[in-house]
PDB file of C-alpha atoms and ligand atoms in Angstrom:
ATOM      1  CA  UNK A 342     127.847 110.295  85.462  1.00  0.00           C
ATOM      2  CA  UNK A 343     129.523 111.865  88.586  1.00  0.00           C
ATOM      3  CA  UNK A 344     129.645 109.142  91.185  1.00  0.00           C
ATOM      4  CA  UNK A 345     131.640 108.622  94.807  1.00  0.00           C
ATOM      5  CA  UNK A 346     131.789 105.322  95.745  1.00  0.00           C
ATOM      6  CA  UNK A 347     131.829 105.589  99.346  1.00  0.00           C
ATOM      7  CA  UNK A 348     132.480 102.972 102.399  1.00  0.00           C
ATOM      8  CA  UNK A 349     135.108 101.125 104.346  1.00  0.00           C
ATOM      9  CA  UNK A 350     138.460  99.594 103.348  1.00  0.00           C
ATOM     10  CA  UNK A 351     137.755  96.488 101.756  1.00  0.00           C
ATOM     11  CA  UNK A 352     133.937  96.983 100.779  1.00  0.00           C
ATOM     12  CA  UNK A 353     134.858  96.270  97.118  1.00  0.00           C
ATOM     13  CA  UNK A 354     134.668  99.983  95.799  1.00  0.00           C
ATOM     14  CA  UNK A 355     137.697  99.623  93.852  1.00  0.00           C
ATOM     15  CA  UNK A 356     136.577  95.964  92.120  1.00  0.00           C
ATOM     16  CA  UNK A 357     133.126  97.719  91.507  1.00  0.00           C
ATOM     17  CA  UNK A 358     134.793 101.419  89.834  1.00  0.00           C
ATOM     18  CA  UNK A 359     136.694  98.790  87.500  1.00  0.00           C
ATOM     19  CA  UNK A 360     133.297  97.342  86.137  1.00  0.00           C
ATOM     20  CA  UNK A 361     132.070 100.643  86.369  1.00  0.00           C
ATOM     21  CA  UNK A 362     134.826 101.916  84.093  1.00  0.00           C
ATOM     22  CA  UNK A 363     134.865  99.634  81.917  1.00  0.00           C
ATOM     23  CA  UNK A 364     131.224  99.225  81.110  1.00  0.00           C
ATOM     24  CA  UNK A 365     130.955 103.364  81.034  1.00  0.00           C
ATOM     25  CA  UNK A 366     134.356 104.264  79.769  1.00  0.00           C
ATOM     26  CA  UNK A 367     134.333 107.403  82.742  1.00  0.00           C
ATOM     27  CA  UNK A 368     137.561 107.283  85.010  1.00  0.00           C
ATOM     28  CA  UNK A 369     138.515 105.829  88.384  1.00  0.00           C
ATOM     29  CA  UNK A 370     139.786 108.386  90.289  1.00  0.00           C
ATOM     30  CA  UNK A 371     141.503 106.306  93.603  1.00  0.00           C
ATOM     31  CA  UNK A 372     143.194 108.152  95.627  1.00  0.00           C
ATOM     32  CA  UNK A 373     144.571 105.725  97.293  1.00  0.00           C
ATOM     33  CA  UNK A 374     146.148 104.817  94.150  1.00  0.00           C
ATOM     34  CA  UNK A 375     147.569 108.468  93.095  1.00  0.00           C
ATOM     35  CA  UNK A 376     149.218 107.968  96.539  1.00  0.00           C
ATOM     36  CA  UNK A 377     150.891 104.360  95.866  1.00  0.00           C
ATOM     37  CA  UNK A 378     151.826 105.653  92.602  1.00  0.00           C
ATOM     38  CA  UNK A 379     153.651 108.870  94.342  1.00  0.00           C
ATOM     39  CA  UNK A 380     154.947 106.570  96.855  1.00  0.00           C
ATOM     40  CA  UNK A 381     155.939 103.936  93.883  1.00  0.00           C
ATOM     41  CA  UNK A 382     157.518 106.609  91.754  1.00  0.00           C
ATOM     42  CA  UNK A 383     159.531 108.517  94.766  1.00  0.00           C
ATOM     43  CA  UNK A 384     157.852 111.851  94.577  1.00  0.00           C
ATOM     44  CA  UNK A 385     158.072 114.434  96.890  1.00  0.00           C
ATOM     45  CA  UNK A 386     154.254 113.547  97.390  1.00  0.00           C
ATOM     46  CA  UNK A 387     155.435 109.841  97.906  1.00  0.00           C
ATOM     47  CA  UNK A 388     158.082 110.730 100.576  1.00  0.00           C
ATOM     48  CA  UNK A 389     155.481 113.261 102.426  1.00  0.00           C
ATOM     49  CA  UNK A 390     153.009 110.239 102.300  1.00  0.00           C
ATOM     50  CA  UNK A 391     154.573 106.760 103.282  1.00  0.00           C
ATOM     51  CA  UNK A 392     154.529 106.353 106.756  1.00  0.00           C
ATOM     52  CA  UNK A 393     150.597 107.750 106.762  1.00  0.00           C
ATOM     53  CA  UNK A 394     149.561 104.883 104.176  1.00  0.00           C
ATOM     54  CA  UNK A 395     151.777 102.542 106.027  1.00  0.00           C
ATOM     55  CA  UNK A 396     149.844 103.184 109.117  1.00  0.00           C
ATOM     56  CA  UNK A 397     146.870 103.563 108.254  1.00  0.00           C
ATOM     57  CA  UNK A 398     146.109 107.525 109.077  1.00  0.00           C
ATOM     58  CA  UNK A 399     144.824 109.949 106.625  1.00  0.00           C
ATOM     59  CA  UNK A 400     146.790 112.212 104.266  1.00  0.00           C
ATOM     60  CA  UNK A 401     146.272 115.889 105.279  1.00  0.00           C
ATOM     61  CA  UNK A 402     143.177 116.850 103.849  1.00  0.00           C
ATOM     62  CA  UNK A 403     145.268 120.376 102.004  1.00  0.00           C
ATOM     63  CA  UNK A 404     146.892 117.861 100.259  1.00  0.00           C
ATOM     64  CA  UNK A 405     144.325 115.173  99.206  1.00  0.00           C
ATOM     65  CA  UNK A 406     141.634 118.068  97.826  1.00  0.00           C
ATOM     66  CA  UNK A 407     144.353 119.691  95.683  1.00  0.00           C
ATOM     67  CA  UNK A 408     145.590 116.281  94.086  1.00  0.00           C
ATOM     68  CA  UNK A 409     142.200 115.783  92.909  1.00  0.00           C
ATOM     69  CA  UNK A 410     140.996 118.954  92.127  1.00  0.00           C
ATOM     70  CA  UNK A 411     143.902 118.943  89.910  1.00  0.00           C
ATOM     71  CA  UNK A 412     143.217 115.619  88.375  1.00  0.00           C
ATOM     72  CA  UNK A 413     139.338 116.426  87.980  1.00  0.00           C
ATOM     73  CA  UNK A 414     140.492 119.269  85.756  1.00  0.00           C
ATOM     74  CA  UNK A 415     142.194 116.975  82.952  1.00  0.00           C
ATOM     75  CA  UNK A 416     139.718 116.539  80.024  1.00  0.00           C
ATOM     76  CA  UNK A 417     139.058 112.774  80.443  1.00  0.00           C
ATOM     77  CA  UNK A 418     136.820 113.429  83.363  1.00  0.00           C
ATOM     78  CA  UNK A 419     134.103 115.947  80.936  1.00  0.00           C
ATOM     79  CA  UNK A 420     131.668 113.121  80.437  1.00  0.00           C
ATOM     80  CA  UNK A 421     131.925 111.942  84.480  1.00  0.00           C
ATOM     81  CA  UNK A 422     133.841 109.962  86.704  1.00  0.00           C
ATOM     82  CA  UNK A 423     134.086 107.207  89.257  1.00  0.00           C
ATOM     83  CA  UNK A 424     135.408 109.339  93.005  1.00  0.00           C
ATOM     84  CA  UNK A 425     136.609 105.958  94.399  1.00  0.00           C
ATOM     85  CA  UNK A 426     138.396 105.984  98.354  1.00  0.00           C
ATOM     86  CA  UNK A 427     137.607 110.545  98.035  1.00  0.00           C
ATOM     87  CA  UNK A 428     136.180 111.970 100.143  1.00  0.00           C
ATOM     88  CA  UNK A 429     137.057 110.710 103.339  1.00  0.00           C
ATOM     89  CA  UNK A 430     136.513 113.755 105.619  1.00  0.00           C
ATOM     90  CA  UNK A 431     133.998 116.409 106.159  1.00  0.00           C
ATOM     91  CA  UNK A 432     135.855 118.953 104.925  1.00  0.00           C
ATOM     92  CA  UNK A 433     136.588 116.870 101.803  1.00  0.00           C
ATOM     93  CA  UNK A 434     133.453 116.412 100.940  1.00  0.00           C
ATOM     94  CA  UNK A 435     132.501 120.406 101.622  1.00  0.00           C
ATOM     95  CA  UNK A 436     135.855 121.094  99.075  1.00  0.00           C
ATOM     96  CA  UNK A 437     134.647 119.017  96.997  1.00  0.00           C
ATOM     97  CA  UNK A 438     130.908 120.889  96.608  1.00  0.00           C
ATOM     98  CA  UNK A 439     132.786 123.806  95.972  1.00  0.00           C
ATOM     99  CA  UNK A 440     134.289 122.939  92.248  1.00  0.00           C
ATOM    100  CA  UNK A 441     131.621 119.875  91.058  1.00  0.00           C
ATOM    101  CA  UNK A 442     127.947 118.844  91.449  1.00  0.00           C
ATOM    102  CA  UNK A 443     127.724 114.980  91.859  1.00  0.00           C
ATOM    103  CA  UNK A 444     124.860 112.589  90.748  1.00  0.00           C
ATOM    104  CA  UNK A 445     125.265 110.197  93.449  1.00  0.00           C
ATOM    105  CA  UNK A 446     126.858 108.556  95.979  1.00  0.00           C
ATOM    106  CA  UNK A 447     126.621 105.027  97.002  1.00  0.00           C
ATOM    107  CA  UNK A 448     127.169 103.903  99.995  1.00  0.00           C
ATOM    108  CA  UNK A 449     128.548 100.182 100.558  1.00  0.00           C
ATOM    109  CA  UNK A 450     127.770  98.558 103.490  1.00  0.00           C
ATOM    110  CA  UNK A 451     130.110  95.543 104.840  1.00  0.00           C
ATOM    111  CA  UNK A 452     130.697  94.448 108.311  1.00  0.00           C
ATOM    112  CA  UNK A 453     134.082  94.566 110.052  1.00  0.00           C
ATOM    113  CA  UNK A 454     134.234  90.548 110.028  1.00  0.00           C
ATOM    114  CA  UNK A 455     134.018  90.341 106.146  1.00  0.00           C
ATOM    115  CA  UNK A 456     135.941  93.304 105.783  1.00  0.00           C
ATOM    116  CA  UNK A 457     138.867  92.085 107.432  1.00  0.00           C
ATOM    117  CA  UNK A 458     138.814  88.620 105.651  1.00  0.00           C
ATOM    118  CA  UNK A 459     139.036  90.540 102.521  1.00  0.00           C
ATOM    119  CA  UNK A 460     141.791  92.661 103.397  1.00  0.00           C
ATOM    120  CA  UNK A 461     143.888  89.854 104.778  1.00  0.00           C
ATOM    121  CA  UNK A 462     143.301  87.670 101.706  1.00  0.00           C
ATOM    122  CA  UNK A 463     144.259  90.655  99.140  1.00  0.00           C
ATOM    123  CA  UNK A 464     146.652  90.850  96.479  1.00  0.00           C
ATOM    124  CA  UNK A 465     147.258  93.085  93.958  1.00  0.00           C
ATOM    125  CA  UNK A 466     149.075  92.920  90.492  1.00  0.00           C
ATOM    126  CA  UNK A 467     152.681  94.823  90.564  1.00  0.00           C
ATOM    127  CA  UNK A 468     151.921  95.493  86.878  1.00  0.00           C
ATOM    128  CA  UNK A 469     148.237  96.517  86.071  1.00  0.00           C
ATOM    129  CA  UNK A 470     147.300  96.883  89.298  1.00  0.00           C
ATOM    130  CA  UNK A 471     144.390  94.112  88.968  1.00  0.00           C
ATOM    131  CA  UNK A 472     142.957  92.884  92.638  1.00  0.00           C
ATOM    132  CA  UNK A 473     142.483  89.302  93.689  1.00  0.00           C
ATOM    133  CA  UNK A 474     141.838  87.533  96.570  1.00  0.00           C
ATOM    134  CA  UNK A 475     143.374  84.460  97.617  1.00  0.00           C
ATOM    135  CA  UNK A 476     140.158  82.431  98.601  1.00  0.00           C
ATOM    136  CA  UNK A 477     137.503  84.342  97.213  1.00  0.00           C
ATOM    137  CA  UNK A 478     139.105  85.604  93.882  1.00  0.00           C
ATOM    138  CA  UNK A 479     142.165  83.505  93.189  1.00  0.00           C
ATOM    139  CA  UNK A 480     144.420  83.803  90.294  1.00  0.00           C
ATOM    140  CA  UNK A 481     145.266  80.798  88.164  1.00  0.00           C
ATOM    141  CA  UNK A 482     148.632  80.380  88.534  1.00  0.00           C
ATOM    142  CA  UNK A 483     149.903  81.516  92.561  1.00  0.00           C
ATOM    143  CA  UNK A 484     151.172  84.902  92.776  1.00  0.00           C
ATOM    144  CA  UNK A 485     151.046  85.447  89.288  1.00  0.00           C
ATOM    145  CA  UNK A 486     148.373  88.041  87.229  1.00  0.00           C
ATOM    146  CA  UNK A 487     146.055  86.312  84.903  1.00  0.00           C
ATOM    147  CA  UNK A 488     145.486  89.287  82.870  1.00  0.00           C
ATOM    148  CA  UNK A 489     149.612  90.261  82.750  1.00  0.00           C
ATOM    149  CA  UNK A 490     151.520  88.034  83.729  1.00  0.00           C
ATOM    150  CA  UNK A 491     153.070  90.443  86.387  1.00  0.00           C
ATOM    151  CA  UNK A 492     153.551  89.354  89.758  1.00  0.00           C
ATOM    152  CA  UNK A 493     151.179  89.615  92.868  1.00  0.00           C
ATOM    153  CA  UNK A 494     151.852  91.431  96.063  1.00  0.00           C
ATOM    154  CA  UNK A 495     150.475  92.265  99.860  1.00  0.00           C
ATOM    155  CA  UNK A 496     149.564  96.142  99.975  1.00  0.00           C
ATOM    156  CA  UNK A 497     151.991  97.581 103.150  1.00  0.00           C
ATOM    157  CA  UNK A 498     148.595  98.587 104.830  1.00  0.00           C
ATOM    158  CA  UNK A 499     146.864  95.282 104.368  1.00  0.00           C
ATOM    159  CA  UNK A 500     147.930  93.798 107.567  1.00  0.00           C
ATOM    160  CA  UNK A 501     146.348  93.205 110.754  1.00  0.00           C
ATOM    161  CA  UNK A 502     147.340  96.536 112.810  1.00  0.00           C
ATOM    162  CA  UNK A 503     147.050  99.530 109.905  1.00  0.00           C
ATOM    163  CA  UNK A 504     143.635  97.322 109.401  1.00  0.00           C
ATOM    164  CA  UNK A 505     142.163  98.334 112.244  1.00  0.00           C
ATOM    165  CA  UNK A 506     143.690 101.751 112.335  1.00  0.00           C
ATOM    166  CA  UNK A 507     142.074 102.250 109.018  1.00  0.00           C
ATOM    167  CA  UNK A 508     138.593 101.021 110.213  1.00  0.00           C
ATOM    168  CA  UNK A 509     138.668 103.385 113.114  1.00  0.00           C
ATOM    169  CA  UNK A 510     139.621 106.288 111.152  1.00  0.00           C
ATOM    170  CA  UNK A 511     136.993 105.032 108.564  1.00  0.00           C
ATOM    171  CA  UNK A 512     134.457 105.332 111.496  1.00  0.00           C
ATOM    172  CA  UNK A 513     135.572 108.710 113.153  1.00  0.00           C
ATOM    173  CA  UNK A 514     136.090 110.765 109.917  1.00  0.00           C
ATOM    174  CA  UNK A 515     134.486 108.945 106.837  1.00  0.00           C
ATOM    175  CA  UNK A 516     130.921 107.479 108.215  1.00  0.00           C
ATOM    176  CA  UNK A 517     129.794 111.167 109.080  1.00  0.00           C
ATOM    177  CA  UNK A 518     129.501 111.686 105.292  1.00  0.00           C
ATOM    178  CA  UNK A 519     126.881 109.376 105.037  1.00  0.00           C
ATOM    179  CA  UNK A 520     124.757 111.831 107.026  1.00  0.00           C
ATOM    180  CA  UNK A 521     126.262 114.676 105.249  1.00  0.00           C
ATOM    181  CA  UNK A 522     125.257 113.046 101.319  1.00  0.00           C
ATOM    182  CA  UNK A 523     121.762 112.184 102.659  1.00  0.00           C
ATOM    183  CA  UNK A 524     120.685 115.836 103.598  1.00  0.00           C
ATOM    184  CA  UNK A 525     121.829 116.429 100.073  1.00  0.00           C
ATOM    185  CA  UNK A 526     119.443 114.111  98.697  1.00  0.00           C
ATOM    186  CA  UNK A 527     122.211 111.915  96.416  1.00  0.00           C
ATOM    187  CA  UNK A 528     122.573 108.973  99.175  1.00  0.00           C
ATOM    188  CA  UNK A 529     122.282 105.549  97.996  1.00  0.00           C
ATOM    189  CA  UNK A 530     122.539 102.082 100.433  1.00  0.00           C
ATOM    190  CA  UNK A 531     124.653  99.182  98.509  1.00  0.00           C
ATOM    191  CA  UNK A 532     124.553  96.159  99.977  1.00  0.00           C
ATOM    192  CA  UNK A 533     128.349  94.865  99.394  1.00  0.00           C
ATOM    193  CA  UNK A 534     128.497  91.356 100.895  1.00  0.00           C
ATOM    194  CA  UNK A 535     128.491  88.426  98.441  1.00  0.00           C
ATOM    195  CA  UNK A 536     130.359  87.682  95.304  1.00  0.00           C
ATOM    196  CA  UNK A 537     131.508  90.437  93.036  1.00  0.00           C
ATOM    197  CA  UNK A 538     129.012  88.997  90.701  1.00  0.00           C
ATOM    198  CA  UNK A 539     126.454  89.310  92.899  1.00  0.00           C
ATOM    199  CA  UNK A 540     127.192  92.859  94.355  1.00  0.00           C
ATOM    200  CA  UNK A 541     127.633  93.838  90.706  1.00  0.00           C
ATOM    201  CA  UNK A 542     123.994  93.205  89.790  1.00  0.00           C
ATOM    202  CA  UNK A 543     122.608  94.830  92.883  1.00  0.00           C
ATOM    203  CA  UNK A 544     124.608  97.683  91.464  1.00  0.00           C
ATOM    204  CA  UNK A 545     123.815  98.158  88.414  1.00  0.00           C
ATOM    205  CA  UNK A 546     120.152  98.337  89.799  1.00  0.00           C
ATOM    206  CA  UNK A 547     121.005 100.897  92.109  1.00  0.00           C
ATOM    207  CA  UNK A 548     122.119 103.536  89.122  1.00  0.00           C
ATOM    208  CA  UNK A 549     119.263 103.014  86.986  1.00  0.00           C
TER     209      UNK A 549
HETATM  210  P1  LIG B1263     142.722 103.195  99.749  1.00  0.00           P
HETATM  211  O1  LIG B1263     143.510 102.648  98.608  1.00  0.00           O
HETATM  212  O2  LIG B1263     141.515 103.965  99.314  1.00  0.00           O
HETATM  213  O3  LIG B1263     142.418 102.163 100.794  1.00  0.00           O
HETATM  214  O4  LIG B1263     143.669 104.285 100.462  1.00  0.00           O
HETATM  215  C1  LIG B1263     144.920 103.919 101.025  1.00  0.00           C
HETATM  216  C2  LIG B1263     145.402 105.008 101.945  1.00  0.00           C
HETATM  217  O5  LIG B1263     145.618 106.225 101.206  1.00  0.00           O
HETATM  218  C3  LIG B1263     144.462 105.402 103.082  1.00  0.00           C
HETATM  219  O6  LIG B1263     144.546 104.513 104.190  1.00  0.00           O
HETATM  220  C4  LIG B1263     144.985 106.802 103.413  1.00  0.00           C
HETATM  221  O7  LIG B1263     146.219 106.736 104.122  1.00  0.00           O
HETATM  222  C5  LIG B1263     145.309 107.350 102.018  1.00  0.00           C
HETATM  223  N1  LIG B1263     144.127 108.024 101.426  1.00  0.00           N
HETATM  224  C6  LIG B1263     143.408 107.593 100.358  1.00  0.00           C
HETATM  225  N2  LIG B1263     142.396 108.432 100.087  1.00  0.00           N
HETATM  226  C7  LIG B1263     142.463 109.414 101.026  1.00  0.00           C
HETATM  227  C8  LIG B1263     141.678 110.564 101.294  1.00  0.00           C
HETATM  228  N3  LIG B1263     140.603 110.876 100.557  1.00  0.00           N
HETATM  229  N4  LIG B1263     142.051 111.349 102.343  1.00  0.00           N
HETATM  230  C9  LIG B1263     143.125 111.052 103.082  1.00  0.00           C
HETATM  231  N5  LIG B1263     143.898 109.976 102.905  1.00  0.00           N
HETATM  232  C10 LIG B1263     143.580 109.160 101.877  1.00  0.00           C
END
């Protein structure tokens, strides 16, 4: 299965490509996450990419199709994989027709109000990289992974100004793809509000 996972910060595409993963064994590919990790491990990518992430712009698109036209070309990606947070721009998404044919792409749908509670109440493991959400999806002990042990932190970008940045940019350069994936037939609406649980389900229907 070749599958983007397409929609706003915060719609839960990340939380869903984990259950995804895990119940198909195909990779996540985040690129949000090849980022942090650059950023995390002081790359040259990391240093060219900081202050974007940190407020809230998009990378360059040059640099965002080769990263994962590179990555798409190790062998764990032969049986499919999970495009989670790519693409985000037209030309993305035309790059991207260029080297692979997709199944699908689902589109999550959210409104702003939700989305911003969920950003705001985020945290992420240091360690495994495991999301949780302070209200909604709480860990057991505060601050502290369930699953690791490692300790929980704020993304940079998870705050109230890169927030809306990111949902402005989201609806300037990302929502046109919805139109663009529709003409191509491989469209599918996901309604993401609710539990995980719940969203999971509806899901899971979706793919059949
Ligand atoms: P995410 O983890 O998907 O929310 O992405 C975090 C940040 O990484 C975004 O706000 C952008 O700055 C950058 N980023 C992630 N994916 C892309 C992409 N496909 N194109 C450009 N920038 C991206």
């Amino acid at each position: 299965m070749k599958i983007i996972l397409l929609g706003p910060p915060g719609a839960g595409k990340g939380t869903i490509a984990d259950k995804l993963k895990q119940e198909y064994g195909i990779p996540q590919i985040s690129t949000g996450d090849l980022f942090r990790a650059a950023i995390a491990n002081e790359t040259e990518l990391g240093k060219q990419v900081k202050s974007i992430l940190d407020r809230g712009e998009l990378v360059p698109d040059e640099l965002t199709i080769a990263l994962v036209q590179e990555r798409l070309k190790e062998s764990d990606t032969k049986a499919g994989f999970i495009l989670d947070g790519f693409p985000r721009t037209i030309p993305q998404a035309e790059a991207l027709q260029t080297f692979e044919t997709l199944d699908m792409v689902i589109d999550f749908r959210v409104r702003d109000g939700i989305i911003i509670d969920r950003l705001t109440g985020r945290r992420v493991c240091s360690q495994c990289g495991k999301v949780y959400h302070i209200k909604n999806m709480p860990p057991k002990q505060e601050g502290i992974c369930d699953i690791c042990g490692g300790s929980l932190y704020t993304r940079s970008d998870d705050n109230p100004e890169s927030i809306q940045q990111r949902l402005k940019t989201y609806r300037e350069k990302t929502e046109p793809l919805i139109a663009f994936y529709s003409k191509l037939g491989l469209l599918k609406a996901l309604d993401g509000e609710g539990s995980v649980e719940v969203v999971w389900e509806r899901f899971k229907k979706l793919i059949k």
